[in-house]
XYZ file of C-alpha atoms in Angstrom:
299
model
C 8.460 -12.457 2.309
C 5.517 -14.571 3.440
C 2.666 -15.316 1.062
C -0.110 -12.762 0.636
C -2.622 -12.772 3.482
C -6.192 -13.026 2.216
C -9.433 -12.026 3.874
C -10.062 -15.734 4.318
C -6.772 -16.029 6.227
C -7.646 -12.989 8.352
C -11.051 -14.333 9.426
C -9.846 -17.877 9.946
C -7.034 -16.696 12.199
C -9.011 -14.026 14.072
C -12.508 -15.504 14.359
C -12.325 -19.037 12.941
C -15.254 -18.391 10.616
C -15.825 -16.953 7.151
C -18.548 -14.431 6.156
C -20.719 -15.355 3.187
C -19.698 -12.179 1.344
C -16.138 -13.534 1.152
C -17.236 -17.030 0.204
C -19.293 -15.562 -2.636
C -16.531 -13.111 -3.702
C -18.714 -10.019 -3.364
C -18.127 -6.710 -1.635
C -17.078 -7.052 1.992
C -16.626 -4.511 4.817
C -16.140 -4.837 8.568
C -14.935 -2.904 11.633
C -12.929 -4.241 14.572
C -11.405 -2.843 17.762
C -7.611 -2.830 17.748
C -6.630 -5.413 20.324
C -3.801 -4.322 22.655
C -0.541 -6.188 22.195
C 0.004 -8.651 25.065
C 3.511 -10.002 25.549
C 3.513 -13.773 25.246
C -0.108 -13.941 24.062
C -0.101 -11.971 20.821
C 2.329 -12.116 17.934
C 3.500 -8.942 16.205
C 1.861 -8.361 12.826
C 4.212 -9.895 10.213
C 5.571 -7.787 7.376
C 3.571 -8.933 4.365
C 1.042 -7.968 1.739
C -2.691 -8.367 2.307
C -5.197 -8.691 -0.514
C -7.575 -6.243 1.199
C -7.653 -2.589 2.195
C -7.239 -1.539 5.820
C -7.653 1.806 7.613
C -6.418 1.957 11.209
C -7.034 4.639 13.850
C -4.340 4.433 16.538
C -4.166 6.088 19.956
C -0.614 5.699 21.219
C 2.861 5.568 19.744
C 4.205 3.048 17.256
C 6.184 2.702 14.062
C 4.547 1.910 10.733
C 6.749 0.107 8.182
C 5.458 0.063 4.598
C 7.247 -0.671 1.338
C 10.805 0.534 2.090
C 9.745 3.365 4.419
C 9.314 3.727 8.177
C 7.241 6.444 9.833
C 6.178 6.973 13.426
C 2.992 7.888 15.256
C 3.718 9.903 18.402
C 0.248 10.306 19.908
C -2.519 9.287 17.524
C -2.890 8.835 13.799
C -4.491 7.165 10.787
C -2.822 4.609 8.529
C -4.022 3.477 5.104
C -2.952 0.108 3.667
C -3.751 -1.453 0.297
C -2.974 -4.675 -1.613
C -0.054 -3.073 -3.480
C 2.296 -2.580 -0.526
C 3.520 -4.844 2.292
C 3.431 -3.389 5.794
C 3.728 -4.026 9.529
C 3.535 -2.167 12.846
C 6.261 -2.029 15.507
C 6.044 -1.299 19.250
C 2.448 -2.492 19.456
C 2.793 -2.503 23.247
C 2.750 1.323 23.097
C -0.670 1.425 21.415
C -3.256 2.239 24.079
C -6.376 1.724 21.945
C -7.611 1.834 18.390
C -10.033 0.620 15.769
C -9.760 -0.471 12.147
C -11.903 -1.264 9.149
C -11.150 -3.710 6.338
C -12.723 -4.054 2.905
C -11.946 -5.671 -0.439
C -11.858 -4.143 -3.927
C -15.319 -5.579 -4.688
C -16.796 -3.306 -2.014
C -16.029 -0.178 -4.060
C -16.668 -1.707 -7.482
C -18.618 0.902 -9.516
C -18.600 3.264 -6.506
C -15.406 5.223 -7.148
C -11.742 4.710 -7.919
C -9.705 4.457 -4.718
C -6.508 4.440 -6.767
C -6.905 8.107 -7.628
C -6.260 9.089 -4.010
C -2.734 9.570 -2.716
C -3.345 7.475 0.421
C -3.835 4.361 -1.720
C -1.097 5.018 -4.293
C 2.225 3.132 -4.034
C 4.307 6.290 -3.589
C 1.689 8.239 -1.648
C 1.454 9.180 2.005
C 0.012 6.297 4.053
C 0.374 7.635 7.595
C -1.197 10.779 9.037
C -0.461 12.175 12.490
C -3.693 13.703 13.834
C -4.229 16.523 16.296
C -6.767 16.128 19.118
C -9.708 17.565 17.131
C -8.945 15.447 14.050
C -8.605 12.335 16.208
C -12.003 13.050 17.814
C -13.576 13.410 14.341
C -12.040 10.115 13.218
C -13.374 8.387 16.349
C -16.886 9.634 15.523
C -16.599 8.291 11.955
C -15.518 4.848 13.166
C -18.320 4.842 15.740
C -20.792 5.557 12.925
C -19.285 2.662 10.957
C -19.854 0.307 13.879
C -23.446 1.525 14.239
C -24.125 1.059 10.508
C -22.614 -2.446 10.471
C -24.987 -3.481 13.247
C -28.045 -1.767 11.755
C -30.795 -3.166 9.540
C -30.745 -0.134 7.250
C -31.161 -1.356 3.683
C -28.598 1.134 2.292
C -26.060 0.798 5.097
C -23.235 -0.205 2.750
C -23.656 3.011 0.766
C -23.401 4.865 4.065
C -20.247 2.910 4.967
C -18.617 3.828 1.657
C -19.342 7.483 2.375
C -17.756 7.142 5.815
C -14.620 5.663 4.266
C -14.380 8.656 1.954
C -14.880 10.993 4.927
C -11.952 9.334 6.706
C -9.861 9.569 3.571
C -10.544 13.288 3.145
C -10.046 13.972 6.867
C -6.543 12.513 6.585
C -5.623 14.283 3.350
C -6.861 17.646 4.643
C -4.762 17.236 7.790
C -1.592 17.234 5.686
C -2.409 18.819 2.320
C -0.458 17.269 -0.511
C 1.518 19.411 -2.900
C 2.207 16.488 -5.180
C -1.001 16.633 -7.167
C -2.525 19.794 -8.558
C -5.807 19.621 -10.408
C -5.343 20.675 -14.022
C -6.877 19.413 -17.251
C -4.754 16.476 -18.390
C -2.817 17.038 -21.605
C -1.378 14.379 -23.929
C 1.959 14.194 -22.114
C 0.249 13.756 -18.754
C -1.959 10.985 -20.137
C 1.046 9.079 -21.509
C 2.966 9.635 -18.281
C 0.017 8.367 -16.220
C -0.254 5.218 -18.349
C 3.489 4.668 -17.971
C 3.266 4.873 -14.162
C 0.274 2.520 -14.097
C 2.164 -0.008 -16.201
C 5.274 0.369 -14.042
C 3.399 -0.130 -10.759
C 1.433 -3.064 -12.104
C 4.666 -5.075 -12.024
C 5.010 -4.730 -8.260
C 5.308 -5.912 -5.614
C 7.453 -8.939 -6.400
C 6.286 -12.020 -4.484
C 5.609 -15.724 -4.830
C 2.673 -15.078 -7.184
C 4.485 -12.442 -9.262
C 8.125 -13.419 -9.448
C 9.617 -11.245 -12.184
C 9.179 -7.845 -13.794
C 8.144 -7.867 -17.439
C 9.306 -4.393 -18.503
C 12.683 -2.893 -17.594
C 13.722 -0.518 -20.379
C 11.970 2.614 -21.612
C 11.545 0.890 -24.987
C 9.667 -1.992 -23.301
C 7.115 0.455 -21.901
C 6.886 2.377 -25.175
C 6.144 -0.818 -27.116
C 3.470 -1.828 -24.617
C 1.875 1.638 -24.781
C 2.160 1.691 -28.584
C 4.119 4.972 -28.701
C 7.624 5.815 -29.906
C 10.199 5.653 -27.127
C 11.237 9.272 -27.804
C 7.608 10.345 -27.381
C 7.389 8.515 -24.064
C 10.668 10.011 -22.847
C 9.557 13.553 -23.704
C 6.187 13.081 -21.993
C 7.695 11.682 -18.789
C 10.392 14.363 -18.695
C 7.818 17.119 -19.227
C 5.538 15.939 -16.417
C 8.065 14.701 -13.833
C 11.341 16.544 -14.633
C 13.001 13.125 -14.566
C 13.966 10.724 -17.334
C 12.071 7.511 -17.908
C 15.184 5.529 -17.016
C 15.571 7.428 -13.733
C 12.031 6.616 -12.670
C 12.367 2.945 -13.609
C 15.658 2.739 -11.686
C 14.125 4.400 -8.607
C 11.257 1.904 -8.569
C 13.583 -1.064 -9.101
C 15.768 0.212 -6.259
C 12.767 0.583 -3.944
C 11.650 -2.976 -4.638
C 15.171 -4.326 -4.243
C 15.401 -2.817 -0.742
C 12.071 -4.402 0.202
C 13.158 -7.832 -1.042
C 16.570 -7.622 0.632
C 15.058 -6.738 4.005
C 11.872 -8.787 4.015
C 12.186 -11.774 1.678
C 14.010 -15.060 2.093
C 15.322 -14.985 -1.473
C 19.062 -14.943 -2.045
C 20.800 -12.153 -3.957
C 20.746 -14.067 -7.245
C 17.009 -14.715 -6.990
C 16.345 -11.050 -6.243
C 18.507 -9.953 -9.162
C 16.630 -12.284 -11.518
C 13.216 -11.157 -10.246
C 14.106 -7.523 -10.981
C 15.186 -8.252 -14.544
C 18.975 -8.349 -14.186
C 20.611 -10.943 -16.425
C 23.672 -11.211 -14.158
C 23.931 -10.864 -10.389
C 27.019 -8.661 -10.892
C 24.847 -6.195 -12.829
C 22.484 -6.015 -9.866
C 25.364 -5.581 -7.413
C 26.780 -2.717 -9.471
C 23.352 -1.097 -9.801
C 22.706 -1.279 -6.063
C 26.170 -0.008 -5.110
C 25.809 2.923 -7.498
C 22.621 4.111 -5.793
C 23.186 3.033 -2.180
C 26.997 3.156 -1.818
C 27.044 -0.348 -0.352
C 26.485 -3.874 -1.626
C 23.119 -5.657 -1.480
C 24.523 -8.141 1.047
C 25.769 -5.394 3.365
C 22.420 -3.621 3.090
C 20.596 -6.856 4.002
C 22.778 -7.327 7.089
C 22.450 -3.796 8.439
């Protein structure tokens, strides 16, 4: 997988200049029209991680690849990308028009936790097919963003943050999630939440983060300063799965990403995911996928 694309890379490639807010490492936000794909003139967006957030409104059909998943937009939709997951778009020539906004984590510092929303969580829903009314509402919100960006209003960035949240809630209301139900968090849920945060913090694997640190349930328990049996009970109570199952599922997801989108060989991938022997990785992958890592890579 290519190195992480930064905001500096994005502006240098797109506009050949760099805003002061990026130079000074402070909050940054901007809105751009989605340029139509032109054969021979534009290159498809590479599959990679970006160190910034991106929300795209698309009118037209395309495929959205993120992590190890692929989903399609038939008519128009919203996609949400974050620094935790690599992504790309396919069939850009079918996109008739669109618009997108980008922002870094500094932009929302002390103004809310984006990580609490499903659209920005590693295993959440990142693509939302919109009906005509929802698409019209999203267009209005992006138009307001463009107007605010160009205004002299002293509090325009507060207004832009509110518009981002409006887009976020528009998407989530269009396809209500059943994954998260609001209840007071008990002790088991708190431990389980900390476990998932620690698990996800190890990913994605890339040139800057080459190896997982925690593989076994006991590794996580030691890091969280709880007994491994306590951790196992908490995770089982809140997810109906064992701690080992969840770790294996996340390792498998990352292995599929690396096999399809990285240049690393099988041994390097096995090492990065904490396997001491490549045969152990081969056996693990075959058990879950019913084919070898090499065959999966060549499909």
